[in-house]
Tab-separated table of N, CA and C in Angstrom:
chain	number	residue	atom	x	y	z
A	1	UNK	N	-13.493	-28.903	57.743
A	1	UNK	CA	-12.478	-28.545	56.738
A	1	UNK	C	-12.193	-27.024	57.052
A	2	UNK	N	-10.464	-27.022	57.503
A	2	UNK	CA	-9.944	-25.969	57.793
A	2	UNK	C	-9.182	-25.261	56.381
A	3	UNK	N	-9.267	-24.205	56.339
A	3	UNK	CA	-8.342	-23.381	55.450
A	3	UNK	C	-7.035	-22.690	55.802
A	4	UNK	N	-5.798	-22.943	55.683
A	4	UNK	CA	-4.867	-22.319	56.419
A	4	UNK	C	-4.944	-21.203	55.094
A	5	UNK	N	-5.390	-20.323	55.577
A	5	UNK	CA	-5.309	-19.107	54.733
A	5	UNK	C	-3.988	-17.894	54.525
A	6	UNK	N	-3.095	-18.659	55.415
A	6	UNK	CA	-1.478	-17.945	55.075
A	6	UNK	C	-1.182	-18.236	53.903
A	7	UNK	N	-1.252	-20.061	53.943
A	7	UNK	CA	-0.659	-20.522	53.075
A	7	UNK	C	-0.995	-20.435	51.498
A	8	UNK	N	-2.649	-20.028	51.911
A	8	UNK	CA	-3.404	-19.591	50.487
A	8	UNK	C	-2.977	-18.333	50.198
A	9	UNK	N	-2.680	-17.696	50.704
A	9	UNK	CA	-2.399	-15.867	50.444
A	9	UNK	C	-0.538	-15.766	50.208
A	10	UNK	N	-0.050	-16.855	50.351
A	10	UNK	CA	1.717	-17.101	50.333
A	10	UNK	C	1.592	-17.537	48.595
A	11	UNK	N	0.875	-18.907	48.129
A	11	UNK	CA	0.463	-19.280	46.837
A	11	UNK	C	0.120	-18.134	46.287
A	12	UNK	N	-0.667	-17.070	46.332
A	12	UNK	CA	-1.163	-16.383	45.643
A	12	UNK	C	-0.214	-15.143	45.487
A	13	UNK	N	0.596	-14.696	46.509
A	13	UNK	CA	1.417	-13.522	46.107
A	13	UNK	C	2.119	-14.173	45.352
A	14	UNK	N	3.055	-15.592	45.461
A	14	UNK	CA	3.738	-16.060	44.584
A	14	UNK	C	3.857	-15.666	43.325
A	15	UNK	N	2.531	-17.111	43.037
A	15	UNK	CA	1.561	-16.651	41.486
A	15	UNK	C	1.603	-15.399	41.316
A	16	UNK	N	1.312	-14.167	41.913
A	16	UNK	CA	1.088	-13.095	41.185
A	16	UNK	C	2.302	-12.370	40.938
A	17	UNK	N	3.169	-12.555	41.603
A	17	UNK	CA	4.548	-12.100	41.065
A	17	UNK	C	5.323	-12.850	40.314
A	18	UNK	N	4.974	-14.314	39.949
A	18	UNK	CA	5.610	-15.050	38.722
A	18	UNK	C	5.102	-14.508	37.498
A	19	UNK	N	3.312	-14.315	37.824
A	19	UNK	CA	3.061	-14.259	36.225
A	19	UNK	C	3.248	-12.981	35.812
A	20	UNK	N	3.225	-11.328	36.900
A	20	UNK	CA	3.950	-10.236	36.532
A	20	UNK	C	5.094	-10.241	36.030
A	21	UNK	N	5.681	-11.159	36.251
A	21	UNK	CA	7.425	-10.915	35.968
A	21	UNK	C	7.508	-11.428	34.651
A	22	UNK	N	6.644	-12.694	34.414
A	22	UNK	CA	6.869	-13.851	32.971
A	22	UNK	C	5.812	-12.378	31.856
A	23	UNK	N	4.761	-11.509	32.126
A	23	UNK	CA	4.639	-10.664	31.641
A	23	UNK	C	5.344	-9.782	31.051
A	24	UNK	N	6.179	-9.091	31.895
A	24	UNK	CA	7.255	-8.333	32.016
A	24	UNK	C	8.423	-8.615	31.100
A	25	UNK	N	8.677	-9.834	31.312
A	25	UNK	CA	9.792	-10.527	30.237
A	25	UNK	C	9.311	-10.525	28.958
A	26	UNK	N	8.156	-11.055	28.842
A	26	UNK	CA	7.581	-11.277	27.093
A	26	UNK	C	7.501	-9.841	26.636
A	27	UNK	N	7.208	-8.728	27.319
A	27	UNK	CA	6.652	-7.578	26.764
A	27	UNK	C	7.941	-7.103	26.368
A	28	UNK	N	8.939	-7.220	27.035
A	28	UNK	CA	10.381	-6.555	27.004
A	28	UNK	C	11.117	-7.460	26.032
A	29	UNK	N	10.507	-8.608	25.714
A	29	UNK	CA	10.760	-9.108	24.094
A	29	UNK	C	10.293	-8.427	22.764
A	30	UNK	N	8.881	-8.829	23.150
A	30	UNK	CA	8.208	-7.928	22.043
A	30	UNK	C	8.940	-6.964	21.779
A	31	UNK	N	9.240	-5.623	23.146
A	31	UNK	CA	9.703	-4.453	22.508
A	31	UNK	C	11.207	-4.522	21.925
A	32	UNK	N	11.975	-5.432	22.247
A	32	UNK	CA	13.084	-5.569	22.192
A	32	UNK	C	13.355	-5.942	20.405
A	33	UNK	N	12.017	-7.068	19.662
A	33	UNK	CA	12.077	-7.204	18.575
A	33	UNK	C	11.601	-6.049	17.561
A	34	UNK	N	10.628	-5.082	18.145
A	34	UNK	CA	10.318	-3.934	17.465
A	34	UNK	C	11.469	-3.105	17.644
A	35	UNK	N	12.194	-2.993	18.334
A	35	UNK	CA	13.338	-2.077	18.233
A	35	UNK	C	14.779	-2.524	17.298
A	36	UNK	N	14.664	-4.299	17.377
A	36	UNK	CA	15.813	-4.631	16.168
A	36	UNK	C	15.025	-4.562	14.678
A	37	UNK	N	13.612	-4.483	14.589
A	37	UNK	CA	13.070	-4.263	13.140
A	37	UNK	C	13.488	-2.368	12.963
A	38	UNK	N	13.370	-1.787	13.850
A	38	UNK	CA	13.553	-0.630	13.770
A	38	UNK	C	14.982	0.049	13.254
A	39	UNK	N	15.865	-0.956	14.268
A	39	UNK	CA	17.478	-0.773	13.670
A	39	UNK	C	17.738	-1.093	12.405
A	40	UNK	N	16.839	-2.043	11.946
A	40	UNK	CA	17.166	-2.871	10.404
A	40	UNK	C	17.132	-2.026	9.467
A	41	UNK	N	15.617	-0.986	9.687
A	41	UNK	CA	15.040	-0.076	8.927
A	41	UNK	C	16.426	1.082	9.070
A	42	UNK	N	16.808	1.470	10.035
A	42	UNK	CA	17.825	2.533	9.899
A	42	UNK	C	19.264	2.374	9.729
A	43	UNK	N	19.622	0.953	9.274
A	43	UNK	CA	20.565	0.547	9.118
A	43	UNK	C	21.469	0.595	10.210
A	44	UNK	N	21.020	0.323	11.278
A	44	UNK	CA	21.839	0.756	12.513
A	44	UNK	C	22.370	-0.894	13.163
A	45	UNK	N	22.912	-0.615	14.073
A	45	UNK	CA	23.774	-2.019	14.611
A	45	UNK	C	22.399	-2.478	15.451
A	46	UNK	N	22.568	-3.967	15.341
A	46	UNK	CA	21.356	-4.919	15.659
A	46	UNK	C	21.957	-5.539	16.946
A	47	UNK	N	22.477	-5.733	16.954
A	47	UNK	CA	23.274	-6.056	18.344
A	47	UNK	C	22.568	-6.197	19.807
A	48	UNK	N	22.299	-5.169	20.074
A	48	UNK	CA	21.609	-4.870	21.354
A	48	UNK	C	20.812	-5.446	21.668
A	49	UNK	N	19.483	-4.850	20.487
A	49	UNK	CA	18.122	-5.499	20.527
A	49	UNK	C	17.728	-7.161	20.158
A	50	UNK	N	18.742	-7.659	19.380
A	50	UNK	CA	18.866	-9.087	19.375
A	50	UNK	C	18.883	-9.612	20.588
A	51	UNK	N	20.248	-9.387	21.047
A	51	UNK	CA	20.447	-9.941	22.319
A	51	UNK	C	19.416	-9.936	23.284
A	52	UNK	N	19.069	-8.673	23.766
A	52	UNK	CA	18.078	-8.032	24.763
A	52	UNK	C	16.670	-9.148	24.280
A	53	UNK	N	16.022	-9.582	23.083
A	53	UNK	CA	15.254	-10.030	22.999
A	53	UNK	C	15.405	-11.629	22.820
A	54	UNK	N	16.293	-12.314	22.697
A	54	UNK	CA	16.775	-13.345	22.897
A	54	UNK	C	16.927	-13.744	24.325
A	55	UNK	N	17.305	-12.744	25.229
A	55	UNK	CA	17.519	-13.521	26.663
A	55	UNK	C	16.061	-13.292	27.149
A	56	UNK	N	15.356	-12.351	26.590
A	56	UNK	CA	13.880	-12.066	27.495
A	56	UNK	C	13.249	-13.155	26.953
A	57	UNK	N	12.816	-13.626	25.825
A	57	UNK	CA	12.207	-14.912	25.290
A	57	UNK	C	12.778	-16.218	25.827
A	58	UNK	N	13.773	-16.259	25.852
A	58	UNK	CA	14.738	-17.546	26.549
A	58	UNK	C	14.181	-17.650	28.012
A	59	UNK	N	13.882	-16.462	28.696
A	59	UNK	CA	13.542	-16.991	30.230
A	59	UNK	C	12.229	-17.117	30.137
A	60	UNK	N	11.708	-16.791	29.422
A	60	UNK	CA	10.212	-16.621	29.353
A	60	UNK	C	9.879	-18.355	28.998
A	61	UNK	N	10.887	-18.577	28.004
A	61	UNK	CA	10.554	-20.072	27.675
A	61	UNK	C	11.108	-21.135	29.508
A	62	UNK	N	11.930	-20.401	29.752
A	62	UNK	CA	12.608	-21.268	30.969
A	62	UNK	C	11.537	-21.275	31.919
A	63	UNK	N	11.037	-20.059	32.322
A	63	UNK	CA	9.973	-20.308	33.398
A	63	UNK	C	8.939	-20.985	33.027
A	64	UNK	N	8.274	-21.115	31.874
A	64	UNK	CA	7.061	-21.954	31.372
A	64	UNK	C	7.696	-23.131	31.564
A	65	UNK	N	8.738	-24.018	30.802
A	65	UNK	CA	9.332	-24.849	31.369
A	65	UNK	C	9.231	-25.772	32.668
A	66	UNK	N	9.838	-25.066	33.507
A	66	UNK	CA	9.839	-24.910	34.859
A	66	UNK	C	8.708	-25.185	35.599
A	67	UNK	N	8.066	-24.369	35.207
A	67	UNK	CA	6.607	-24.518	35.846
A	67	UNK	C	5.800	-25.830	35.415
A	68	UNK	N	5.903	-26.227	33.830
A	68	UNK	CA	5.500	-27.524	33.322
A	68	UNK	C	6.130	-28.455	34.028
A	69	UNK	N	7.652	-28.406	34.695
A	69	UNK	CA	8.371	-29.570	35.302
A	69	UNK	C	7.904	-29.757	36.702
A	70	UNK	N	7.320	-28.423	37.544
A	70	UNK	CA	6.663	-28.685	38.775
A	70	UNK	C	5.645	-29.319	38.483
A	71	UNK	N	4.585	-28.895	37.700
A	71	UNK	CA	3.344	-30.032	37.682
A	71	UNK	C	3.593	-30.995	37.477
A	72	UNK	N	4.296	-31.368	36.952
A	72	UNK	CA	4.521	-33.322	35.870
A	72	UNK	C	5.108	-33.520	37.404
A	73	UNK	N	6.396	-33.041	37.803
A	73	UNK	CA	7.130	-33.937	38.802
A	73	UNK	C	6.055	-33.729	40.281
A	74	UNK	N	5.447	-32.998	40.288
A	74	UNK	CA	4.630	-32.775	41.754
A	74	UNK	C	3.762	-33.933	41.780
């Protein structure tokens, strides 16, 4: 049995990058939701935090669904 270390390292690197990106997107969405609540308390404009939260969380859902697609289709 021969292990292709280059391919294994490549898979590890891509997986690590995707996981870190997903964590950053999710925490950005949570931070935007927190900013939304703060803006509501201050009675300030809530447009930017709402859009930022929606974009971040929608991107998270898209990445997760694409991962599920890759598992099922592969």
